[in-house]
Tab-separated table of C-alpha atoms in Angstrom:
chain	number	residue	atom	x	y	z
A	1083	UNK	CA	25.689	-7.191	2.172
A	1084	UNK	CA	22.721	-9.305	3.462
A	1085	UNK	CA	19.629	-9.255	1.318
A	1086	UNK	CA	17.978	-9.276	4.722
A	1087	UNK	CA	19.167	-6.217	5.156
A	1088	UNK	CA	16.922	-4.186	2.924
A	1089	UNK	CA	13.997	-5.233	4.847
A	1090	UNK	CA	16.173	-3.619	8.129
A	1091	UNK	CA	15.324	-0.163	8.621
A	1092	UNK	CA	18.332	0.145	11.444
A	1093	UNK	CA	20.613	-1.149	8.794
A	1094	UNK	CA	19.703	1.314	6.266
A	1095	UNK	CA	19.806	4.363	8.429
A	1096	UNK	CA	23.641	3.564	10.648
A	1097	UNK	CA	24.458	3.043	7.029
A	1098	UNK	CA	23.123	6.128	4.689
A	1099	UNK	CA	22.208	8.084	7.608
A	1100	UNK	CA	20.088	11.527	7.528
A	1101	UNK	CA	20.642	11.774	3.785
A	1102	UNK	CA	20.069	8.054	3.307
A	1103	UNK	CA	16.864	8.397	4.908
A	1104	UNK	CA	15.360	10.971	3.039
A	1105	UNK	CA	16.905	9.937	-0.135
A	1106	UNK	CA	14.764	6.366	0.618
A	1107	UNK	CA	11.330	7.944	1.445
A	1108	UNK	CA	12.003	10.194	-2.282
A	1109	UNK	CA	12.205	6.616	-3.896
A	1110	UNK	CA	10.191	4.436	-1.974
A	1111	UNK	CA	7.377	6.684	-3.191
A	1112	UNK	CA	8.273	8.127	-6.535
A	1113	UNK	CA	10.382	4.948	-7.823
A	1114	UNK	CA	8.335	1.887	-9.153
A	1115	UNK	CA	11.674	0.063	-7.880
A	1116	UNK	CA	11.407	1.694	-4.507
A	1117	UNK	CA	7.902	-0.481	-3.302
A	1118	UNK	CA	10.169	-2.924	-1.228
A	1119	UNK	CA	12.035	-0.314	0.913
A	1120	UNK	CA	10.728	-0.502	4.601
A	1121	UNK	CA	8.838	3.416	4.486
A	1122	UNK	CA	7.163	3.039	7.839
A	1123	UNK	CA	9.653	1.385	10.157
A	1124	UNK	CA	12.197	3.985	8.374
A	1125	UNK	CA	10.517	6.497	9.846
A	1126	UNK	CA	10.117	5.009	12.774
A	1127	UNK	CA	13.481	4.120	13.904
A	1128	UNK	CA	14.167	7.696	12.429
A	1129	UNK	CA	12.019	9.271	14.764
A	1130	UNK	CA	13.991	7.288	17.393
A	1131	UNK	CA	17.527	8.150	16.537
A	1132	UNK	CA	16.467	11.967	16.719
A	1133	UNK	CA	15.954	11.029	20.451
A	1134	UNK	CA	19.120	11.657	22.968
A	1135	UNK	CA	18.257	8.769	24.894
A	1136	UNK	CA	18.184	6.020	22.110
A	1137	UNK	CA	20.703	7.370	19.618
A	1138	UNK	CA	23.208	5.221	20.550
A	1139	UNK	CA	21.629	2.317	21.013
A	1140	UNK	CA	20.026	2.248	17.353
A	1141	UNK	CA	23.564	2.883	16.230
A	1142	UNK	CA	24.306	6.705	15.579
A	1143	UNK	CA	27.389	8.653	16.799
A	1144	UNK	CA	24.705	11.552	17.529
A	1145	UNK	CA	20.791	12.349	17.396
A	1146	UNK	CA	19.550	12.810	14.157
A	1147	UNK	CA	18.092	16.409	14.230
A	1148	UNK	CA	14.521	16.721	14.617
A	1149	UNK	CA	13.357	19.560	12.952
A	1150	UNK	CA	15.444	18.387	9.812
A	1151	UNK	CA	13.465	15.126	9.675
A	1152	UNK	CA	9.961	16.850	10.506
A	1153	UNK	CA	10.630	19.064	7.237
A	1154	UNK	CA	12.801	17.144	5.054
A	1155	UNK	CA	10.820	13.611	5.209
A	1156	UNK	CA	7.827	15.141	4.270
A	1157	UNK	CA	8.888	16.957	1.509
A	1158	UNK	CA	10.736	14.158	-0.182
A	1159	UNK	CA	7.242	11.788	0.170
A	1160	UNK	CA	5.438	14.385	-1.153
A	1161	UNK	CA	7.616	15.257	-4.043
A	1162	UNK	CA	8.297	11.232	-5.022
A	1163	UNK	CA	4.753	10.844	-4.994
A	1164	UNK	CA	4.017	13.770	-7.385
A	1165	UNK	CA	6.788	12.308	-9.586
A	1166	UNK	CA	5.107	8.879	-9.506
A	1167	UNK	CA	2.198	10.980	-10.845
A	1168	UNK	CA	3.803	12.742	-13.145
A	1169	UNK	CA	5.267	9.086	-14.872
A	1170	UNK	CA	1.866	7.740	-14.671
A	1171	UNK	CA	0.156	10.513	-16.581
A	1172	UNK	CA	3.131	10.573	-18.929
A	1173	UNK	CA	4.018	6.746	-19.679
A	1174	UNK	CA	1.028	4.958	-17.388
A	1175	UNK	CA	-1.157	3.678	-20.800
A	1176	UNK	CA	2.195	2.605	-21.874
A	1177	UNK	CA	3.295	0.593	-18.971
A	1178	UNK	CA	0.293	-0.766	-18.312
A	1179	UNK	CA	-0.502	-2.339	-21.862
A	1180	UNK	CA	1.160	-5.075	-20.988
A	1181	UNK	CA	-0.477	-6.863	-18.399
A	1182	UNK	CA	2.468	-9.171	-17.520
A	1183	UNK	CA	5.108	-6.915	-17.557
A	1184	UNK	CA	8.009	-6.905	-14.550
A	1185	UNK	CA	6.342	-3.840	-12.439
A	1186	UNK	CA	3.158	-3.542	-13.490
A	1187	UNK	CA	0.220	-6.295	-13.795
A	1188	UNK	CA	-3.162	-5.203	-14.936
A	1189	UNK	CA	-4.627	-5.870	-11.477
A	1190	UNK	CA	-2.784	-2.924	-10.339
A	1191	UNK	CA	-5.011	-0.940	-12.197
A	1192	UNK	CA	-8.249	-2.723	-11.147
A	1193	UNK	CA	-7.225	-2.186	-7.481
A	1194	UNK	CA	-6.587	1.407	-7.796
A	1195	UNK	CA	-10.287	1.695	-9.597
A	1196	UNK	CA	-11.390	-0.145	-6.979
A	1197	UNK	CA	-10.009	1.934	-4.247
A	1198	UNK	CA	-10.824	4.905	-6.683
A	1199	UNK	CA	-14.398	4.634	-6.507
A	1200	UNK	CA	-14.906	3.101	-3.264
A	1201	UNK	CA	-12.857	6.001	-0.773
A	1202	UNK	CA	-12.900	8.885	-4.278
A	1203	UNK	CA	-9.683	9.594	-5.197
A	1204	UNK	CA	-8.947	12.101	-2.836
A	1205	UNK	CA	-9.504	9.587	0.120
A	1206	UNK	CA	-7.162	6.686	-1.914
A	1207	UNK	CA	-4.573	9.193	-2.327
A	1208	UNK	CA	-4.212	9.973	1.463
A	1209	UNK	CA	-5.106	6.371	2.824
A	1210	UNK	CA	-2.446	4.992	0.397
A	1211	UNK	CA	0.459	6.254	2.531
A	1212	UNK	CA	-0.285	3.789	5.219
A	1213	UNK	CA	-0.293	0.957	3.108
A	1214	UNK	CA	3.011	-0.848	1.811
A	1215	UNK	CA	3.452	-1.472	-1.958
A	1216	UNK	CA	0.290	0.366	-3.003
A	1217	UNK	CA	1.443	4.010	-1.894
A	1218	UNK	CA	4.049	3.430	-5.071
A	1219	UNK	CA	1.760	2.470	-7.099
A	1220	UNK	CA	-0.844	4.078	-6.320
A	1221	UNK	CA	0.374	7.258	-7.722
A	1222	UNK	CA	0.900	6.499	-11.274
A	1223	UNK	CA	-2.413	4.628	-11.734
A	1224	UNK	CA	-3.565	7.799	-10.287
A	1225	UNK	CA	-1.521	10.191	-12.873
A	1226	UNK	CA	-2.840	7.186	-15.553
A	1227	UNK	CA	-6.526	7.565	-14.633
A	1228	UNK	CA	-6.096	10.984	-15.229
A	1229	UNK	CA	-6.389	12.628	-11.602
A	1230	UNK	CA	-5.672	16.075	-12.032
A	1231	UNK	CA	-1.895	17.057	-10.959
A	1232	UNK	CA	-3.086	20.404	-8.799
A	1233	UNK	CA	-5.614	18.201	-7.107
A	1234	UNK	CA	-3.682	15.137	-6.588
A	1235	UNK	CA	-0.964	17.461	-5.022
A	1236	UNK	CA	-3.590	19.136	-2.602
A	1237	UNK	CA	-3.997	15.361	-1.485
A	1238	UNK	CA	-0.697	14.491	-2.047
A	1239	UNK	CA	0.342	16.993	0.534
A	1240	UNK	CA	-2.160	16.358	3.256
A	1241	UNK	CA	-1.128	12.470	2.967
A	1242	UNK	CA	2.580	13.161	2.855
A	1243	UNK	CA	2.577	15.141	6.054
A	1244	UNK	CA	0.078	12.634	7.723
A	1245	UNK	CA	2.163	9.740	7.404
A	1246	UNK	CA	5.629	11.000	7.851
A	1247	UNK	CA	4.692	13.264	10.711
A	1248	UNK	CA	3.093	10.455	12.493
A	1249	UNK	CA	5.738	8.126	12.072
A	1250	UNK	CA	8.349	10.234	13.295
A	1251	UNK	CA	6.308	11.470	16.060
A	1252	UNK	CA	5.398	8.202	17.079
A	1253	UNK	CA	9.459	6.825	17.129
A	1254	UNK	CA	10.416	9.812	19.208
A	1255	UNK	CA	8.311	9.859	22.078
A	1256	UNK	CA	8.293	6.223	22.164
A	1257	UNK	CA	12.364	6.655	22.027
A	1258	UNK	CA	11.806	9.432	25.214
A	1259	UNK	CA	9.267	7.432	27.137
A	1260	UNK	CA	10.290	3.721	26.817
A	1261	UNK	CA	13.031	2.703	28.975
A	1262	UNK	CA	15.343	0.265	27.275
A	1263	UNK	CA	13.499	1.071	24.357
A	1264	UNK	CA	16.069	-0.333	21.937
A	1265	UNK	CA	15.353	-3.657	22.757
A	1266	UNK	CA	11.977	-3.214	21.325
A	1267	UNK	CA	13.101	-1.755	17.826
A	1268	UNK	CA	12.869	-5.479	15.841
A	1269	UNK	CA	9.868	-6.604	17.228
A	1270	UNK	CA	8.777	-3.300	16.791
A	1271	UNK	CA	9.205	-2.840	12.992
A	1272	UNK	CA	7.757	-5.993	12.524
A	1273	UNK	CA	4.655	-5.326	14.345
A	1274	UNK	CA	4.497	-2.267	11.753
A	1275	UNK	CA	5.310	-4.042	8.991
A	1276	UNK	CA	2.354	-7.066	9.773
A	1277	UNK	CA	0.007	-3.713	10.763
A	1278	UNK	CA	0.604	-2.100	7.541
A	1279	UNK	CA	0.228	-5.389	5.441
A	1280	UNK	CA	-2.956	-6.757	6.835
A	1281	UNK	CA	-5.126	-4.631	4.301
A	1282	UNK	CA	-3.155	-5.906	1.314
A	1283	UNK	CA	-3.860	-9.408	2.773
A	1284	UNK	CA	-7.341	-9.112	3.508
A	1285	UNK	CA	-7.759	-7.046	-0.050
A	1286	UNK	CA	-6.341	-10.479	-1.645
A	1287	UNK	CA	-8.153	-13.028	0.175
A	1288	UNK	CA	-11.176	-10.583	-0.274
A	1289	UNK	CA	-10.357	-10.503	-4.312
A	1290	UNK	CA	-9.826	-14.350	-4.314
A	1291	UNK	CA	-13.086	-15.203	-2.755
A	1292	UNK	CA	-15.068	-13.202	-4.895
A	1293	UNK	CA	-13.093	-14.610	-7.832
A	1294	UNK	CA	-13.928	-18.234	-7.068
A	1295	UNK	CA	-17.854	-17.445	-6.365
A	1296	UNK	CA	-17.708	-16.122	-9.549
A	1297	UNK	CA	-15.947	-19.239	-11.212
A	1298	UNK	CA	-18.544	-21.126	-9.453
A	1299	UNK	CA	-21.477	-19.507	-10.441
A	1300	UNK	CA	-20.172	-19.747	-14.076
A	1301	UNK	CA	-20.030	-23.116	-13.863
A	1302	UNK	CA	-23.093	-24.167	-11.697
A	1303	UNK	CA	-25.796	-25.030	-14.297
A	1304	UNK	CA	-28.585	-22.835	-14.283
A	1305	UNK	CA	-31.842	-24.260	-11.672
A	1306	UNK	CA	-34.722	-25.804	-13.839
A	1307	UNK	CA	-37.940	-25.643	-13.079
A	1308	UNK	CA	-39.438	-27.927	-10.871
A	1309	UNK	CA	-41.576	-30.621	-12.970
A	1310	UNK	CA	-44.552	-31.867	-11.723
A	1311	UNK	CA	-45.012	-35.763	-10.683
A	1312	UNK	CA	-46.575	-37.104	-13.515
A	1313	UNK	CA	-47.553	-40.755	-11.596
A	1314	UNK	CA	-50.487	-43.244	-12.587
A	1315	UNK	CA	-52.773	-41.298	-9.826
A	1316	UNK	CA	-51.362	-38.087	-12.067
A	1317	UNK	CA	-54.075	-36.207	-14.233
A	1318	UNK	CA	-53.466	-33.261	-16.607
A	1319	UNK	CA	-56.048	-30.202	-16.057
A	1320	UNK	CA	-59.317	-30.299	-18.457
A	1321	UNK	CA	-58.501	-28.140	-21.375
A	1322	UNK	CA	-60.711	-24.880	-21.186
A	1323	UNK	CA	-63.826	-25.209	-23.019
């Protein structure tokens, strides 16, 4: 097997199939080891082999069925991210304690605050889906900051059927509406892929900036006062009488 092919969402559903796929959206958000599995172009191509008319061009011996994607893929998001919760507010101080460990680094946790209290956590919990990497980890920073499980699930749920939904939806009518449409499948995934990282990126370069104005100003000596010229034509004010 290609390592390549773990970035290839075709590749991983001709070769796990409907199972496969559903057993990938389960880990890709409840697994810490899941964050590199390709979630949105998964559900993508997904949506696309439940079409007649592409089915056999992504690679399938018959359409994936619908209805068992619309209900299945959502449930499996939604119940690894409530797992990812669940380890977070069980082993999160643990696993986070050391900042350089394999998974975890501490700035995990300062993004999550970050995106905590600028969108509330009910916002970062639903926005999170759309983002690669961060809707893994996401979860147990939030189980860690102590989100409450019934409220994080409320969210949880929304977000799970917001992203899946879409992404199926989307693959399937482009898969019924796009002649040829198979031919459009790579580029395609990677156009996802570069959409969905672009907030990561701009998050980073964002983070960096402010990191080196701050080095800066920590090194910039504070501004003195301006002295006066103190020339031969220079006379100091009379001393009050």
């Amino acid at each position: 097997m290609d390592l390549t092919n773990l970035l290839d969402a075709q590749w991983w559903i001709v070769t796990f199939g409907l199972i496969g796929i559903l057993a990938i959206i389960f880990a890709e958000t409840g697994l810490l080891v899941g964050f590199f599995l390709p979630g949105d172009s998964l559900l993508v191509v997904a949506g696309m082999g439940a079409s007649t008319a592409v089915a056999s061009s992504v690679g399938l011996d018959s359409p994936f069925p619908l209805g068992v994607l619309l209900v299945g893929a959502p449930l499996c998001a939604i119940a690894g991210a409530q797992l990812g919760h669940y380890i977070g507010m069980k082993t999160g101080p643990r696993l986070f304690s050391r900042p350089e460990s394999r998974l975890f680094r501490q700035e995990y946790v300062e993004k999550a605050e970050h995106y905590f209290q600028k969108f509330g956590p009910s916002k970062a919990v639903v926005l999170a889906r759309f983002i690669p990497i961060v809707r893994t980890f996401l979860n147990p920073v939030a189980g860690m900051l102590g989100m409450p499980a019934p409220r994080f699930l409320l969210w949880n749920v929304l977000g799970g059927l917001l992203w899946t939904e879409s992404m199926l939806l989307i693959g399937y009518y482009a898969g019924s509406a796009i002649p040829n449409v198979d031919r459009y499948i790579l580029p395609g995934a990677a156009v996802i892929i570069l959409l969905s990282v672009i907030p990561i990126v701009r998050e980073v370069l964002k983070s960096r900036k402010e990191l080196k104005a701050g080095r800066e100003s920590a090194v910039q000596p504070a501004v003195q006062p301006a002295t006066p010229p103190r020339g031969r034509h220079h006379r100091d004010p009379a001393p009050p009488m």
